[in-house]
Short mmCIF file of C-alpha atoms in Angstrom, two decimals:
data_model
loop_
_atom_site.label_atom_id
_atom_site.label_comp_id
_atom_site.label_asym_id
_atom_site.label_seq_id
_atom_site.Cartn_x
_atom_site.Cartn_y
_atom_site.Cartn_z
CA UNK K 17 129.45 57.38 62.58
CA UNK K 18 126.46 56.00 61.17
CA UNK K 19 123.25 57.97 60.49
CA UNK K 20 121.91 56.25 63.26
CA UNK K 21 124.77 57.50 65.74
CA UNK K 22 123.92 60.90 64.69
CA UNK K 23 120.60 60.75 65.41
CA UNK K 24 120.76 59.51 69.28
CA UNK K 25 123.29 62.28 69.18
CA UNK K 26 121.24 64.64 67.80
CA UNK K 27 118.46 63.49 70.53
CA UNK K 28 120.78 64.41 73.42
CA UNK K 29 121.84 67.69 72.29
CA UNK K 30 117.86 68.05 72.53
CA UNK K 31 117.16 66.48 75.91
CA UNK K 32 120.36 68.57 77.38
CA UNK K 33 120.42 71.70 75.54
CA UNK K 34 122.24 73.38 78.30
CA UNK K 35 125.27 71.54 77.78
CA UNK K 36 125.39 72.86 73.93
CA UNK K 37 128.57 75.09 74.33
CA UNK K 38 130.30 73.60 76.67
CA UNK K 39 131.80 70.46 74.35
CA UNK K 40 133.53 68.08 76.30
CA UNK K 41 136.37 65.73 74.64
CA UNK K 42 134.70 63.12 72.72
CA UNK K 43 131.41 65.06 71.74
CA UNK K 44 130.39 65.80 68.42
CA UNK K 45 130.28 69.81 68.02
CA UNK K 46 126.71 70.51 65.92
CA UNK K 47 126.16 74.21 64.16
CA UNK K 48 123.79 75.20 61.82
CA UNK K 49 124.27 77.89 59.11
CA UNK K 50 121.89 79.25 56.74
CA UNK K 51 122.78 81.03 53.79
CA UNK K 52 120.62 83.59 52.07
CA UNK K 53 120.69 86.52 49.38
CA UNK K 54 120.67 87.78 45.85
CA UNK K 55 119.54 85.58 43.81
CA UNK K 56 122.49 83.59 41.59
CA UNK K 57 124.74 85.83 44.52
CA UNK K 58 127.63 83.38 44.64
CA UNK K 59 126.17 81.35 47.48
CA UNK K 60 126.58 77.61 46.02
CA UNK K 61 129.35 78.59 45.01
CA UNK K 62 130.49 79.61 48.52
CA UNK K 63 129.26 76.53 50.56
CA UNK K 64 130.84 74.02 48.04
CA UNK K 65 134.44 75.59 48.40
CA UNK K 66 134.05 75.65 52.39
CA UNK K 67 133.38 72.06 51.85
CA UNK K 68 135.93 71.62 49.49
CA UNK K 69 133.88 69.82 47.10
CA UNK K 70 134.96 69.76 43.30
CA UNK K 71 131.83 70.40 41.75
CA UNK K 72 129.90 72.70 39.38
CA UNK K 73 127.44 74.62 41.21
CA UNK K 74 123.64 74.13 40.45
CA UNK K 75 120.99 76.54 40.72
CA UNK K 76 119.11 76.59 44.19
CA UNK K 77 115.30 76.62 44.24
CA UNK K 78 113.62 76.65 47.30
CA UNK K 79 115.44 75.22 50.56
CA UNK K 80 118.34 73.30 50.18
CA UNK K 81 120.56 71.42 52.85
CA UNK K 82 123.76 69.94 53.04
CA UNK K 83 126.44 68.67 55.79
CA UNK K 84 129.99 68.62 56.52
CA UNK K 85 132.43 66.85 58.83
CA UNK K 86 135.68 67.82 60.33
CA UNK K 87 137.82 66.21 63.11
CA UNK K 88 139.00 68.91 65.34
CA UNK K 89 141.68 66.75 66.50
CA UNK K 90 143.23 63.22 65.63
CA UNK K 91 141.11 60.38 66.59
CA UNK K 92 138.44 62.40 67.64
CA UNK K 93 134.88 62.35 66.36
CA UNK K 94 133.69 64.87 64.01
CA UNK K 95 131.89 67.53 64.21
CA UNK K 96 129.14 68.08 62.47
CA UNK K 97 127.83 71.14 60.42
CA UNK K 98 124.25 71.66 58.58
CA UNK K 99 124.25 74.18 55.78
CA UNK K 100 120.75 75.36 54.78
CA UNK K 101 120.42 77.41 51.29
CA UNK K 102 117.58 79.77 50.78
CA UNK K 103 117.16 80.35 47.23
CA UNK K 104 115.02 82.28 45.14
CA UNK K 105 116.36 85.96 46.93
CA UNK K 106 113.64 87.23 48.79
CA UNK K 107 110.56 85.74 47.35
CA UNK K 108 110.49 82.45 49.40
CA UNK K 109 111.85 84.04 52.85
CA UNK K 110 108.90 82.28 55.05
CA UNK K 111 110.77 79.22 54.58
CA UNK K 112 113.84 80.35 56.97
CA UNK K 113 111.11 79.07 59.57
CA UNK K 114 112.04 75.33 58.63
CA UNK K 115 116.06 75.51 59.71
CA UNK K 116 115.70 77.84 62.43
CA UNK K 117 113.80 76.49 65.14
CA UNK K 118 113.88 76.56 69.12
CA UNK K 119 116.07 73.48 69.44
CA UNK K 120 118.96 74.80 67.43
CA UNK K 121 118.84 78.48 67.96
CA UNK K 122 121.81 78.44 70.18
CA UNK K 123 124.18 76.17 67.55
CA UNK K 124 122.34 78.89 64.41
CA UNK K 125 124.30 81.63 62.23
CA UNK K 126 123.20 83.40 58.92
CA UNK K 127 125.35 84.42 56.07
CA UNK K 128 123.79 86.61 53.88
CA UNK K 129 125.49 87.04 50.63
CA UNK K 130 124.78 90.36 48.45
CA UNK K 131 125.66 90.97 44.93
CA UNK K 132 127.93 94.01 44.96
CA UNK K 133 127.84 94.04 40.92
CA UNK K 134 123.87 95.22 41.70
CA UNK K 135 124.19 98.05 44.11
CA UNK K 136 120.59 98.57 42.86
CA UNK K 137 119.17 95.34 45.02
CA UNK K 138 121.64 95.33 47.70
CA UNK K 139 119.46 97.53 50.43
CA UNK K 140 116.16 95.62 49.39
CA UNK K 141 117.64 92.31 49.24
CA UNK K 142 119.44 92.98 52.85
CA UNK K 143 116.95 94.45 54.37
CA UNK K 144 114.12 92.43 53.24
CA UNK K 145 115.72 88.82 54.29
CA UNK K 146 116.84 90.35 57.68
CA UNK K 147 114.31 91.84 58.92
CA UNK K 148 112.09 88.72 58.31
CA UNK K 149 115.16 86.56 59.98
CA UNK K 150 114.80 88.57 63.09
CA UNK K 151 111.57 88.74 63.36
CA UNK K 152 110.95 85.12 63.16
CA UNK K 153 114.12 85.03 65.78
CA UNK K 154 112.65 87.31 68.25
CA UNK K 155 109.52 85.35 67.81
CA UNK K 156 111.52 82.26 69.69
CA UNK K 157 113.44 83.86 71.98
CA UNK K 158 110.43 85.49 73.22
CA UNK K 159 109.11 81.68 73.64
CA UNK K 160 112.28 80.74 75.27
CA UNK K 161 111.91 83.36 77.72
CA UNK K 162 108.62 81.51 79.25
CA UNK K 163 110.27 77.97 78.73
CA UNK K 164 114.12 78.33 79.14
CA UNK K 165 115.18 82.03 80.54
CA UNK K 166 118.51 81.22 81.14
CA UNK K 167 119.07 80.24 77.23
CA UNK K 168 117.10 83.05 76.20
CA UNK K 169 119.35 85.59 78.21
CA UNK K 170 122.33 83.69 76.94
CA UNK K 171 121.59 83.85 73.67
CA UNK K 172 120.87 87.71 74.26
CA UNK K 173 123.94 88.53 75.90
CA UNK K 174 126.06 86.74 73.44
CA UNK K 175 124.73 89.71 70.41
CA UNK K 176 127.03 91.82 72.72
CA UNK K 177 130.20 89.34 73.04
CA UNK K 178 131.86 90.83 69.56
CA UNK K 179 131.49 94.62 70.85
CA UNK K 180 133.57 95.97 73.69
CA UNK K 181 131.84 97.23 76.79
CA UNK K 182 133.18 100.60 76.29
CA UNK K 183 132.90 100.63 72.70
CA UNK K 184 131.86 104.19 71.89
CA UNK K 185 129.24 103.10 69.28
CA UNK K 186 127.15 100.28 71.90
CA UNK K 187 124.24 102.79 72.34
CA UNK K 188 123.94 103.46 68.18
CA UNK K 189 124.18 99.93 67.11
CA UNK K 190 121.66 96.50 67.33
CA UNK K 191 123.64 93.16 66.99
CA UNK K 192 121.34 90.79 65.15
CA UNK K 193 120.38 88.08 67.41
CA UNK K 194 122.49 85.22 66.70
CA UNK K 195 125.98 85.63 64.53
CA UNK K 196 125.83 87.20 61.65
CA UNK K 197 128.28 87.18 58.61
CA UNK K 198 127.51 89.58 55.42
CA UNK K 199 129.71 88.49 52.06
CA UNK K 200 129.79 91.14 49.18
CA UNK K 201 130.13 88.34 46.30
CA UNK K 202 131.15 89.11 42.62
CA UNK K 203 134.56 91.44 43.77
CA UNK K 204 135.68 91.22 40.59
CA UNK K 205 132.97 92.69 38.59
CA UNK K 206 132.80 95.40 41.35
CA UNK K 207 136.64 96.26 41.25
CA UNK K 208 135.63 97.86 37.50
CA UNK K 209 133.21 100.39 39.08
CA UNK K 210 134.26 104.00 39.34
CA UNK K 211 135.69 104.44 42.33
CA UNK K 212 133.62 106.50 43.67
CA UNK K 213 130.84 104.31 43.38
CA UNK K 214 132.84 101.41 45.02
CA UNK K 215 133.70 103.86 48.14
CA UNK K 216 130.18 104.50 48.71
CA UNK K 217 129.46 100.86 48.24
CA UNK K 218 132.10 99.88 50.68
CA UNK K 219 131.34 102.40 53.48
CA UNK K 220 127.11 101.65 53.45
CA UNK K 221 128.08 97.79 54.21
CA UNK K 222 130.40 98.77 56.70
CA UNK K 223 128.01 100.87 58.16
CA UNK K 224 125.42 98.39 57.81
CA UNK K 225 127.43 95.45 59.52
CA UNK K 226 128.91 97.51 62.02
CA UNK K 227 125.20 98.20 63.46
CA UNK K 228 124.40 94.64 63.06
CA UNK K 229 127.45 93.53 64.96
CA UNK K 230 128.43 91.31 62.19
CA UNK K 231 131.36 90.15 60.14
CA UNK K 232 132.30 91.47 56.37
CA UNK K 233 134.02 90.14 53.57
CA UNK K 234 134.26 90.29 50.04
CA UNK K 235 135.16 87.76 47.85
CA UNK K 236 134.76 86.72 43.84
CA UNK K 237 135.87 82.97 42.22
CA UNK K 238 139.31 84.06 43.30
CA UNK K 239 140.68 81.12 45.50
CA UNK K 240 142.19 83.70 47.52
CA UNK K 241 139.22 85.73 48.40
CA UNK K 242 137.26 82.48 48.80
CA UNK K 243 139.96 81.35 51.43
CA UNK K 244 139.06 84.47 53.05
CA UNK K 245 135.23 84.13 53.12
CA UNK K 246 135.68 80.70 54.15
CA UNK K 247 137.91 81.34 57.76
CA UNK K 248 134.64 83.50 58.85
CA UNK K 249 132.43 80.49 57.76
CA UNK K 250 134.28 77.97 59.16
CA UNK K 251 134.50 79.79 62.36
CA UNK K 252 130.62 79.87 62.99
CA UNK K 253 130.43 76.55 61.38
CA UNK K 254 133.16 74.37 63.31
CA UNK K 255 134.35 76.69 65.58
CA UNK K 256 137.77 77.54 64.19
CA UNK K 257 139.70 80.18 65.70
CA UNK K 258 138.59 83.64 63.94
CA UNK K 259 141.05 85.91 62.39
CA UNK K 260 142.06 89.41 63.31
CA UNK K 261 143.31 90.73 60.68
CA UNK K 262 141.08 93.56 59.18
CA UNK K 263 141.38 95.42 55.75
CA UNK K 264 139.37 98.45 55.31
CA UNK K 265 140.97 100.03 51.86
CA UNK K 266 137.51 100.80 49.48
CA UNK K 267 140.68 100.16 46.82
CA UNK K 268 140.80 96.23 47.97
CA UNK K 269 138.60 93.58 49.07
CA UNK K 270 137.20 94.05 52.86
CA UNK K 271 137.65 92.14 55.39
CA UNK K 272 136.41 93.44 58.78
CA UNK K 273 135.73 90.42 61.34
CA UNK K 274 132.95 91.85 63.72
CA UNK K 275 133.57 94.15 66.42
CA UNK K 276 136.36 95.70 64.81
CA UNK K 277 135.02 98.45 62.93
CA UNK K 278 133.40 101.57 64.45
CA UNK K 279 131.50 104.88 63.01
CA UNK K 280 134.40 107.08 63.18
CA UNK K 281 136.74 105.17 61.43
CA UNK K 282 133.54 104.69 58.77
CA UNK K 283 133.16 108.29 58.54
CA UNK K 284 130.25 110.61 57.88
CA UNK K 285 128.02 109.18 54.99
CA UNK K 286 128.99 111.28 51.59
CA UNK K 287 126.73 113.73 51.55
CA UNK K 288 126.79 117.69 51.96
CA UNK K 289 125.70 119.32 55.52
CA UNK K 290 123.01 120.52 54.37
CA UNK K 291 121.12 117.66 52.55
CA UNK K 292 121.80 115.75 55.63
CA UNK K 293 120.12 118.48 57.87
CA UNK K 294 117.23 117.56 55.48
CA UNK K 295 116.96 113.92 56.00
CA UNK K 296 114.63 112.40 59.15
CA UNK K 297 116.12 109.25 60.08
CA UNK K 298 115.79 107.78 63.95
CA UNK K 299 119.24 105.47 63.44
CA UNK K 300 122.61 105.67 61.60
CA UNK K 301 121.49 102.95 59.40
CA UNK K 302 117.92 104.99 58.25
CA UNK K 303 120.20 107.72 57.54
CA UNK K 304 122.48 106.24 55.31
CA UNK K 305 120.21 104.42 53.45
CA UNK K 306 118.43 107.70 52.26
CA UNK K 307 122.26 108.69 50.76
CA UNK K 308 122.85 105.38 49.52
CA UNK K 309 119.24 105.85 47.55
CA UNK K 310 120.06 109.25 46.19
CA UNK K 311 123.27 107.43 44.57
CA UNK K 312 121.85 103.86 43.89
CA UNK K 313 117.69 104.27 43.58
CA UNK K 314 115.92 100.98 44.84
CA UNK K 315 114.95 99.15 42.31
CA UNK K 316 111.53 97.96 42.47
CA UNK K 317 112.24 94.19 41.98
CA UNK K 318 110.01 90.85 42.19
CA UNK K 319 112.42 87.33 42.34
CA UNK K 320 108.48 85.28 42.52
CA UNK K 321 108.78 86.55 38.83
CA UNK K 322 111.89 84.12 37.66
CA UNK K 323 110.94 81.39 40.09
CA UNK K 324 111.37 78.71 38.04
CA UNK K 325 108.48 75.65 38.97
CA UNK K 326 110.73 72.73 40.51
CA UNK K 327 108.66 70.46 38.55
CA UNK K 328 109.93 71.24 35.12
CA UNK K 329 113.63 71.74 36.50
CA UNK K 330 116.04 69.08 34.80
CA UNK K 331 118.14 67.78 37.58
CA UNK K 332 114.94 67.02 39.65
CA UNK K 333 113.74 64.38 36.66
CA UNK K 334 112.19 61.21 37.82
CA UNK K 335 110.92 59.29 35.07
CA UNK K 336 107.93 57.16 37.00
CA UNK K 337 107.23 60.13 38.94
CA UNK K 338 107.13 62.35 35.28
CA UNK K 339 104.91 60.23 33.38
CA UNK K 340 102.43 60.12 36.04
CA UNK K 341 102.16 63.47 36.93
CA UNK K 342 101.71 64.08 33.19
CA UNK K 343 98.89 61.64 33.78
CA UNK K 344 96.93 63.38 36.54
CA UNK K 345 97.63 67.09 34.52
CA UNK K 346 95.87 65.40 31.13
CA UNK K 347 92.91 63.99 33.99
CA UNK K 348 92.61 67.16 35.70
CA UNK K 349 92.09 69.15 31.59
CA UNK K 350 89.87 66.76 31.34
CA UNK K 351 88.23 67.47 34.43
CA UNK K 352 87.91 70.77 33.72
CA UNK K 353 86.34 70.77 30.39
CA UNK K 354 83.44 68.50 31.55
CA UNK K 355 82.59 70.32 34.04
CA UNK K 356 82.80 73.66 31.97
CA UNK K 357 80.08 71.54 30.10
CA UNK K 358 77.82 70.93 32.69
CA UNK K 359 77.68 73.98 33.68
CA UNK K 360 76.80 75.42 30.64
CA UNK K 361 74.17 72.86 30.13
CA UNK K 362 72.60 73.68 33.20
CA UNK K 363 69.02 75.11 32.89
CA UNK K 364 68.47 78.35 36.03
CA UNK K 365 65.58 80.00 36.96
CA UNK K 366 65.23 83.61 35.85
CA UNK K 367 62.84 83.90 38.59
#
């Protein structure tokens, strides 16, 4: 297909958004994924192995996109996935307006990627970049509701799909709004913690996905944790058939597709009677993030800080471009200092 091809395609998916879902033989299947998290998390790292591209990863700054293509059949067209990379952790979050929009909310999914070698950032970081996701989210289906009712309930009803109707946890949990996938990155570094600290770990992003109604994994460079992140991705992204298998051992990696977890098998959140009789939370997940904060403290953390300016970044170099920036900067100094002049040589009344 050209680029051209894609685009008329991309303008009937638009005109007929109804008929998103239902793919009929010969259509091109879109999705849109967005991937977000710690900052140098693992999530370049992620997308280019799901893409099976043999390349070093680069940092991220700002919004980043990238495709891929896969046949679902032989001699059939491909389908077509967009992969949008928030970088920068939680400093630039506004910009998840730009991927997610009313046209593609239906085709949409977010993976958010946490660092599980800093236990320290992993409640901001999550909590921070999803609750500004699902804001922004509510904020269209509330639009939809006045334009297009029957997407909006759709897309509503579909938080639900992953959890059984008489799931005994469906009145303690709230699904995220479109499908969700959390990846605990950097396994390996984690697997040297003391195992207490890894249980804990292990059990609050359960917990945590579980009332989200979303997938977890964890996974490290290790091709075969990789292979593992990468059937959950490639379900949301191409719509491959999603695995069942679920491993739930704090001792190994996780792997807990969504719906298939539940609070009992989670457990009570390590802490005594008592000190929980002490805590006020209104949900499961308020209460055991004041446990997970007695263990891991929240660090108070800025990524604006180490936001590196795009302009001075190497692999962004464009000579013309360079030189004449450098150009304006030496005409604005110059700028400056005349009018700092001026000013000074002006002459005011003291009346």
């Amino acid at each position: 297909d050209t680029l051209w091809d894609l685009a008329i395609a991309e303008v009937e998916k638009r005109e007929n958004p109804d008929d998103d879902d239902d793919v009929k033989p010969g259509e091109v299947w879109e999705k849109s994924v967005l991937f977000m998290g710690n900052k140098n998390g693992g999530k370049t790292t992620i997308i280019l192995r799901c893409l099976e591209r043999e390349e070093s990863p680069k940092p991220t700054l700002a919004l980043e996109y990238t495709f891929g293509r896969r046949a679902r059949r032989h001699n059939t067209p491909k389908d077509v996935a967009h992969f949008w990379e928030l970088g920068g952790g939680t400093s630039l979050v506004e910009l998840i307006r730009i991927p997610i929009t009313s046209y593609n909310i239906r085709s949409f999914a977010v993976v958010l990627v946490l660092d599980l070698s800093k236990p320290n950032e992993l409640w901001t970081t999550m909590e921070s970049l999803l609750q500004v996701t699902r804001n922004h989210v509510n904020k269209i289906l509330t639009k939809l509701e006045k334009t297009n009712p029957e997407v909006a309930a759709e897309i509503k009803q579909r938080m639900w799909n992953d959890l059984q109707r008489d799931h005994p946890d469906s009145a303690l949990v709230d699904p995220f709004p479109i499908p969700l996938v959390i990846i605990g990155s950097k396994y390996d570094i984690f697997h040297e913690f003391d195992s207490e600290m890894r249980k804990i770990i292990s059990k609050t992003l359960r917990i945590v996905s579980h009332y989200y109604g979303a997938s977890l994994v964890f996974t490290s460079k290790s091709e075969a944790l990789l292979l593992k992140a990468r059937s959950l991705i490639n379900y949301l992204a191409f719509g491959y058939d999603k695995s069942k298998s679920v491993s739930v051992d704090p001792s190994k990696p996780l792997f807990i597709p969504a719906g298939l977890d539940s609070m009992s098998q989670i457990g009570p959140p390590p802490a005594s009677d008592s000190d929980l009789g002490k805590m006020r939370a209104n949900t499961p997940l308020e209460l055991w993030k004041k446990v997970f904060e007695k263990t891991f403290p929240l660090k108070s953390f800025c990524d604006l800080q180490d936001t590196k300016d795009p302009a001075q970044d190497s692999q962004y170099a464009e000579y013309e471009v360079d030189v004449m920036r450098a150009q304006k900067n030496q005409e604005l100094e110059q700028y400056k200092r005349n009018a700092s002049k001026s000013w000074k040589e002006m002459d005011f009344d003291s009346d």
